[in-house]
XYZ file of C-alpha atoms in Angstrom:
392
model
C 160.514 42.589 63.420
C 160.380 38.812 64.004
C 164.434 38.536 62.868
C 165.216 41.345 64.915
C 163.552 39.673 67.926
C 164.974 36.417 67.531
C 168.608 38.032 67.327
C 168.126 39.526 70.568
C 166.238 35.683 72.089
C 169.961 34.471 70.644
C 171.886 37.700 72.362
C 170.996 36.877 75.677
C 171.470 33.266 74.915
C 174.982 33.966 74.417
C 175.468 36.647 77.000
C 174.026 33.477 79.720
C 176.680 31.442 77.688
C 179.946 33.895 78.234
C 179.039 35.450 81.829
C 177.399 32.464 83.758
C 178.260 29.085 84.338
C 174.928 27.521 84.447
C 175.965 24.371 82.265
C 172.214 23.191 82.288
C 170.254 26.475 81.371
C 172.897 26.176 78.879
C 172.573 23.371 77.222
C 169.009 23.971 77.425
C 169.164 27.233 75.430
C 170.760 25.779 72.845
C 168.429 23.182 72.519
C 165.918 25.974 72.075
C 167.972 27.403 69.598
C 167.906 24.557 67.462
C 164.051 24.320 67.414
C 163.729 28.045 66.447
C 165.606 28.166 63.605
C 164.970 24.616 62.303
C 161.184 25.805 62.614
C 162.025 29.204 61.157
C 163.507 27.988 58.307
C 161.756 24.835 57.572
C 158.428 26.629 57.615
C 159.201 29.608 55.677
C 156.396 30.288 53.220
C 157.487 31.642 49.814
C 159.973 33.880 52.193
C 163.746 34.611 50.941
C 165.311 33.805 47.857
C 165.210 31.371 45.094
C 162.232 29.568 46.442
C 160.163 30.046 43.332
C 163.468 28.786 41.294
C 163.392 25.400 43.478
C 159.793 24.946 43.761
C 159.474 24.809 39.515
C 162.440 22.434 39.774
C 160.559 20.028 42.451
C 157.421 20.202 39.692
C 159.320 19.022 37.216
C 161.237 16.054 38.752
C 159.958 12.715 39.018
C 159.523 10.903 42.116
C 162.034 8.193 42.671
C 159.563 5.379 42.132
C 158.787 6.505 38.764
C 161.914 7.105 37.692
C 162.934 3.026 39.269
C 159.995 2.144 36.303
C 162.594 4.255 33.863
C 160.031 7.374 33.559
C 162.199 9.520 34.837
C 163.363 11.921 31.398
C 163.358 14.620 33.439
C 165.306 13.373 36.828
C 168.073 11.918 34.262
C 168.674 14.785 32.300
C 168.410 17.655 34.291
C 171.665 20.052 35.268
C 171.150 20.506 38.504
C 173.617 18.616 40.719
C 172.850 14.750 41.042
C 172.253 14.359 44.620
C 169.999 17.355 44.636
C 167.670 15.539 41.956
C 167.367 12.405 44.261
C 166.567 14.407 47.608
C 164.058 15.890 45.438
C 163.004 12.478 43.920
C 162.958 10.567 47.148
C 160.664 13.566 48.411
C 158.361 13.901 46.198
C 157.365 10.219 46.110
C 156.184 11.334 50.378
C 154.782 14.098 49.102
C 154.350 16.883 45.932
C 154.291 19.399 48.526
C 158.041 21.376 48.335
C 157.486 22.868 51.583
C 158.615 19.385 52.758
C 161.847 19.437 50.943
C 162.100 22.962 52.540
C 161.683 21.601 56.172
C 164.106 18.432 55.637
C 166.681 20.643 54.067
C 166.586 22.568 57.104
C 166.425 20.008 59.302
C 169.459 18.288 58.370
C 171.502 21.185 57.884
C 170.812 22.792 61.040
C 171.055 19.356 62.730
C 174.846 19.431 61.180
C 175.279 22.538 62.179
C 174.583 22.191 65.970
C 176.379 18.963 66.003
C 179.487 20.400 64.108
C 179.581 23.661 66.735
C 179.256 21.108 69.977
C 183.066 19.656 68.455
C 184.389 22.932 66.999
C 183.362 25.597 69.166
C 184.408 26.727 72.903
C 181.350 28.805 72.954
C 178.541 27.159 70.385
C 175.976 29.675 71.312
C 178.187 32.348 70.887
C 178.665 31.035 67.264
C 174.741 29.855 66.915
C 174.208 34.002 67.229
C 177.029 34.484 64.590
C 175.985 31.779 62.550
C 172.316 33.301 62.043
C 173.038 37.026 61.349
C 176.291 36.124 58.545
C 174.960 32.579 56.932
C 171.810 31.560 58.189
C 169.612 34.053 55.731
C 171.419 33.139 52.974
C 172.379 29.525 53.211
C 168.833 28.731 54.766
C 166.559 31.132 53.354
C 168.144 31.235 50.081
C 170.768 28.975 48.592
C 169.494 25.554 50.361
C 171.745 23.572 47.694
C 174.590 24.959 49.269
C 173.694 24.943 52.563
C 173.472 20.944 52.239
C 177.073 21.137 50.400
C 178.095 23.641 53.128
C 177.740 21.373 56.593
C 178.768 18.796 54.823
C 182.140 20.388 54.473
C 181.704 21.679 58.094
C 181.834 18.118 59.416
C 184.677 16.763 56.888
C 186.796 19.694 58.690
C 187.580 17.261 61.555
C 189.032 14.715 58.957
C 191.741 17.242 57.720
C 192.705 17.690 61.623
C 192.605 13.870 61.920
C 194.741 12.974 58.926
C 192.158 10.899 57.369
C 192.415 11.792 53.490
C 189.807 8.776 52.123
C 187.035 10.132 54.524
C 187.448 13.838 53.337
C 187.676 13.179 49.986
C 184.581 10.881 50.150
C 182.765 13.599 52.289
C 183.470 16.580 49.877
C 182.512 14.559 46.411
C 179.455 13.898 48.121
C 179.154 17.726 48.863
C 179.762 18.462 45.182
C 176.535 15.910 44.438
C 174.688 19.356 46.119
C 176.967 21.926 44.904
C 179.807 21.358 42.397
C 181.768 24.195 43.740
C 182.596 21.474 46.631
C 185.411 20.089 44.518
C 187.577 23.063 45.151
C 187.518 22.092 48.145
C 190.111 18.740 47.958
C 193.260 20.650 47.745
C 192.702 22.641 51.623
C 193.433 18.911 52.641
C 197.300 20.206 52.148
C 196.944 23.361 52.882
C 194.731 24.614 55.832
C 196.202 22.415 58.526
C 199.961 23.954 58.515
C 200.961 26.936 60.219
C 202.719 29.333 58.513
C 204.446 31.938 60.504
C 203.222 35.480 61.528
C 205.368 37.100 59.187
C 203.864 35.581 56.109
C 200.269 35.769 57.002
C 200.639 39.611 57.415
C 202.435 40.208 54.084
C 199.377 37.522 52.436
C 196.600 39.609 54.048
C 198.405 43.094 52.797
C 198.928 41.916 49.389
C 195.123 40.326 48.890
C 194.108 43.950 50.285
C 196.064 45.708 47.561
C 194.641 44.031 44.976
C 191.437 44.962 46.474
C 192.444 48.560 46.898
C 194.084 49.003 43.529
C 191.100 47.551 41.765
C 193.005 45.018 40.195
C 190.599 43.476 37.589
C 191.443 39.651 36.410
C 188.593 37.207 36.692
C 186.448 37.878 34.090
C 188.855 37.997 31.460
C 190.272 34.486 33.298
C 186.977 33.432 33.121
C 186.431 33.915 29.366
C 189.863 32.571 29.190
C 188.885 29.012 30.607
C 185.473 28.882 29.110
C 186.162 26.563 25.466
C 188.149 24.287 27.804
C 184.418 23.344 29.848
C 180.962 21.593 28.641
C 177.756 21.406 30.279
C 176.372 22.771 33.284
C 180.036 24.180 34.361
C 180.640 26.073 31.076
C 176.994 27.678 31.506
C 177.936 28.945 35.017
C 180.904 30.815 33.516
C 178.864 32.267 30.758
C 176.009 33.158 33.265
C 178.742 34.939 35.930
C 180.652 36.617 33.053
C 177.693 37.912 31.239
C 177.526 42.147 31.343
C 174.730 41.883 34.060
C 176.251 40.065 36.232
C 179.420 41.982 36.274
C 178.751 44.021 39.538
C 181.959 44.645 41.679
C 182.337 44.781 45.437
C 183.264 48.279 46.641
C 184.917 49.174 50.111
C 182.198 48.892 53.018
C 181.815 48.248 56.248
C 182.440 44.432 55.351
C 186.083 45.343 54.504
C 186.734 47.085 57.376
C 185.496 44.483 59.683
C 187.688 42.001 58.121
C 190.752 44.069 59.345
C 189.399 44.592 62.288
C 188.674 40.907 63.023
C 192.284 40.103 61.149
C 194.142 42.259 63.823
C 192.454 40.675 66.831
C 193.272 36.843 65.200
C 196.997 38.161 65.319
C 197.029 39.497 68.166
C 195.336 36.953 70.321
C 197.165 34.102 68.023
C 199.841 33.014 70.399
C 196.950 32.510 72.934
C 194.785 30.176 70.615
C 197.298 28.162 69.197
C 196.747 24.968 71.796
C 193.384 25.054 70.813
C 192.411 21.580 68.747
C 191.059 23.288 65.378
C 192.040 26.822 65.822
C 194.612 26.629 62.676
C 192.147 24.956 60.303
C 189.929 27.759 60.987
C 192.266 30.778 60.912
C 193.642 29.427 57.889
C 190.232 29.440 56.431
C 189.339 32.919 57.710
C 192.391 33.672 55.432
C 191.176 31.904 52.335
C 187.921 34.151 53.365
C 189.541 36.993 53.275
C 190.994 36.624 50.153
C 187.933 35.447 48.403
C 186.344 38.637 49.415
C 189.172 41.188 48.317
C 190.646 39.221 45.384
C 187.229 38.340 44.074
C 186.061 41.974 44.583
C 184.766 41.725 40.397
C 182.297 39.841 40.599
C 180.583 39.482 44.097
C 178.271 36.586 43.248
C 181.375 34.571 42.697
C 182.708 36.132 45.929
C 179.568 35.643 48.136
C 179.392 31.828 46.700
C 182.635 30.606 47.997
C 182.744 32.770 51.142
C 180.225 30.577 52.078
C 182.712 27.615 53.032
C 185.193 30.372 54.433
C 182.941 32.389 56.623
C 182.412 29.719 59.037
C 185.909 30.017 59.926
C 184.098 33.185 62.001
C 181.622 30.952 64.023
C 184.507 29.246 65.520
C 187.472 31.902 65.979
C 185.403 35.155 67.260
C 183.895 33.032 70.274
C 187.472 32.408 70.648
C 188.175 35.762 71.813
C 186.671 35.224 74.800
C 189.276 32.816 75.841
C 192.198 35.415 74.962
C 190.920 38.495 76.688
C 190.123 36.491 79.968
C 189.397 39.643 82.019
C 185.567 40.356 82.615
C 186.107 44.038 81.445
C 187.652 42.754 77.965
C 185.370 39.862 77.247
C 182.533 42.666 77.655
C 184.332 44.555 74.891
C 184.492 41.190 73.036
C 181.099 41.001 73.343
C 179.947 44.187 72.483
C 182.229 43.545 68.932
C 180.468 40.434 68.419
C 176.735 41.701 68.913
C 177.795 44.876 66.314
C 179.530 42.573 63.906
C 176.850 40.258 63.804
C 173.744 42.838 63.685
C 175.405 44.722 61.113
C 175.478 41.252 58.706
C 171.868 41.437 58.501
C 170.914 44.527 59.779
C 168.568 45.414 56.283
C 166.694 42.347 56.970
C 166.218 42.722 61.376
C 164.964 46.337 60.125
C 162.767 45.706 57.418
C 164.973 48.275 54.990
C 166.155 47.958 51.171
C 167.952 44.763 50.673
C 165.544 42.629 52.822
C 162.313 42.682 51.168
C 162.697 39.209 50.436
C 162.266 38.032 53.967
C 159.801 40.633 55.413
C 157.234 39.990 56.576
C 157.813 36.567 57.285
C 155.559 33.786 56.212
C 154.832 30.588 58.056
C 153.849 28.140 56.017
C 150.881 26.534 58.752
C 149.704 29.793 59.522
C 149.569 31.113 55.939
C 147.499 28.365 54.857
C 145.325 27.727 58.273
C 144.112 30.823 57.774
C 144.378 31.221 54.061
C 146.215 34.305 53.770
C 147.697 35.191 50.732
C 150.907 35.009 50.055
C 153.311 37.966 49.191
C 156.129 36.716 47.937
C 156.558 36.575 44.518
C 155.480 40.640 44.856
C 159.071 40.928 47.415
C 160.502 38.562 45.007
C 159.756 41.721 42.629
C 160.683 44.183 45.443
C 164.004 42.487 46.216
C 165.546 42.329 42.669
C 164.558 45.911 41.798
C 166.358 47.132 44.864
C 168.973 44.908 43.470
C 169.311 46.517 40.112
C 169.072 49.985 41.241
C 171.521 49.724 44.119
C 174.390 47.664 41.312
C-alpha cells in the first residue's frame, strides 16, 4: 500500500495548496514532493515494466571510453535511439550498475518536470498529484526512454508560446535522440498555439467520438499500407504494432467517459481561462489527446504511446478549474473530481489488484540488497503479462 499512501501524502499536499495560503509550507511541500518521487523512482528495484528489457540493453553497450578507442560494435550498431546509447555509454563508464542509469533518468526527468510545472501551472501541486496517478507509473516506472523524450517536449512547450521556431525544433530532434516518435511532434509548432472557435472544437470532439463509437477500423490496414515505404528500426515498429498479437483494441471505459466529462468542464470554464499565458497550447493538446485516444481506439499501444505527450495537457488545465469555479463550495467539487479522476488512473496499482502486479510490492533497491532479500520481479514480470493476455 506504499502508492496508495503516497497518493494520499500528495492529496493533502494539494488540498494545503488550493484551501490555504501558506506560500512557505507550500513551497516546502513541493520540495518534498520532488524528493519522494525522485527517490521512488530512482530506487526502484526490478519494480514496473521493461526493466529487465533495459537492463540486457545496458549489458550489452559499451562504455563511452571504449567505444572513443573504436570498440564500441555494439554502441554503433544498435537500434535503439542514439542518445539513449550514449546516456547509457557515458553511464556505464561510472558504473556497470543500471540501477544508476535508473536513478539519473529519474532525476532529470522529474527535475524537468517540477521546473516545467513552476512556469506552466497555477497550482503545481495540484498537477504533481495528477502527474503521479496518470504518467508517473508509466513514464517512470516503465517507459524511461520516453519519459526523457517526454519533459523534453514539456519544456520546448514555452518556445511554441514564445515564437521561437529554431529552439523548438532543436529541442524536439533532440527528444527524438530518446524516442523517435518526438518528430511528430514539429508540425504542433503551427497548430497548437491558435484558437479556433467554440463551434469547431465541439463538432472535432463529436466527430473523433464517432469514430470511436462506430468502431471505425483504419490503422492497421494504414499501417501495412506505409510499411515498404520504411527501413530499419521504424519499419520493425510497424511490423511489431501490426502483428495479430498486438492487435488489441480500446473498448468504452471509464477513461472515455472522463474525457467528456473533463471536455465539458474545458468548455464551459473556457471563456474564464483564456487570459491565462499557456492555457491554449494546452487545451489544444488535451484535444490532440483526445483524439489519439478515440481515433486510435485499434491498437492501444499506439494510443497509450502518443497520449503520453498529450496527457500532460491535464496537469496544467484541471488545476485550472480552480481558478474558474472561484467559490469555496465549487472548488471543493473541483477537488473532489480531481482526487476521483486521479485515483481511478492508477487505482489497480494503489490497491494491489490485476493490472498492477508489476509494481507491488515495491522494491527499493538499498534495502533489497542491505538486507539481501530476494528479488520478485521477474516472477510479477510473469504475473503482469499473464493478466495482460487474459484480460486482451
Amino acid at each position: 500500500m506504499l502508492y496508495l499512501l503516497i497518493f494520499l501524502i500528495l492529496l493533502l499536499f494539494s488540498y494545503n495548496e488550493v484551501f490555504t495560503s501558506n506560500d512557505k509550507l507550500k513551497k516546502t511541500l513541493y520540495i518534498a514532493s520532488y524528493y519522494i518521487l525522485v527517490v521512488l523512482a530512482g530506487l526502484r528495484y526490478e519494480t514496473g515494466g521493461d526493466w529487465q528489457s533495459y537492463a540486457e540493453v545496458f549489458d550489452i553497450i559499451e562504455p563511452i571510453n571504449e567505444v572513443i578507442k573504436g570498440n564500441g560494435h555494439v554502441f554503433a550498431n544498435h537500434q535503439i535511439e542514439i542518445g539513449f546509447r550514449l546516456l547509457i555509454s557515458i553511464t556505464k563508464f561510472f558504473s556497470s550498475n543500471v540501477q544508476l542509469l535508473f536513478f539519473i533518468v529519474s532525476f532529470g526527468c522529474l527535475t524537468l518536470l517540477f521546473k516545467n510545472l513552476s512556469v506552466y501551472s497555477t497550482y503545481p501541486q495540484t498537477s504533481i498529484l495528477i502527474y503521479y496517478s496518470v504518467l508517473y507509473f508509466f513514464l517512470d516506472f516503465v517507459t524511461i526512454r520516453q519519459a526523457i523524450s517526454v519533459m523534453i517536449f514539456f519544456f520546448s512547450i514555452r518556445f511554441i508560446q514564445n515564437r521561437n521556431l529554431l529552439k523548438y525544433i532543436a529541442l524536439i530532434v533532440t527528444a527524438s535522440f530518446f524516442h523517435l516518435t518526438a518528430l511528430l511532434l514539429l508540425p504542433l509548432y503551427w497548430i497548437i498555439n491558435k484558437r479556433f472557435s467554440s463551434n469547431k472544437v465541439i463538432i472535432f470532439f463529436i466527430s473523433i467520438n464517432l469514430v470511436f463509437l462506430l468502431n471505425i477500423k483504419w490503422m492497421e490496414a494504414t499501417l501495412n499500407l506505409v510499411l515498404p515505404f520504411f527501413l530499419g528500426p521504424v519499419a520493425t515498429k510497424i511490423t511489431t504494432y501490426t502483428a495479430e498479437s498486438a492487435l488489441v483494441g480500446r473498448g468504452i471505459s471509464i477513461g472515455f467517459i472522463i474525457n467528456i466529462i473533463i471536455f465539458t468542464l474545458l468548455m464551459l470554464t473556457r471563456s474564464k481561462n483564456d487570459g491565462s499565458k499557456y492555457y491554449n497550447i494546452f487545451f489544444n493538446l488535451f484535444l490532440l489527446y483526445a483524439f489519439v485516444y478515440s481515433v486510435f481506439f485499434e491498437i492501444v499501444d499506439i494510443s497509450n504511446r502518443f497520449r503520453l505527450y498529450f496527457a500532460l495537457s491535464e496537469l496544467i488545465l484541471l488545476p485550472n478549474l480552480f481558478i474558474a469555479f472561484e467559490t469555496y463550495k465549487n472548488k471543493i467539487l473541483i477537488f473532489i473530481f480531481v482526487t476521483l479522476f486521479s485515483f481511478s488512473t492508477s487505482r489497480n496499482i494503489f490497491l494491489e489488484r490485476t493490472g498492477g502486479s508489476a509494481y507491488n510490492p515495491y522494491q527499493n533497491y538499498i534495502i533489497y540488497k542491505m538486507f539481501d532479500i530476494k528479488s520478485t520481479g521477474k516472477e510479477r514480470l510473469e504475473i503482469n503479462d499473464k493478466d495482460f493476455e487474459e484480460n486482451k
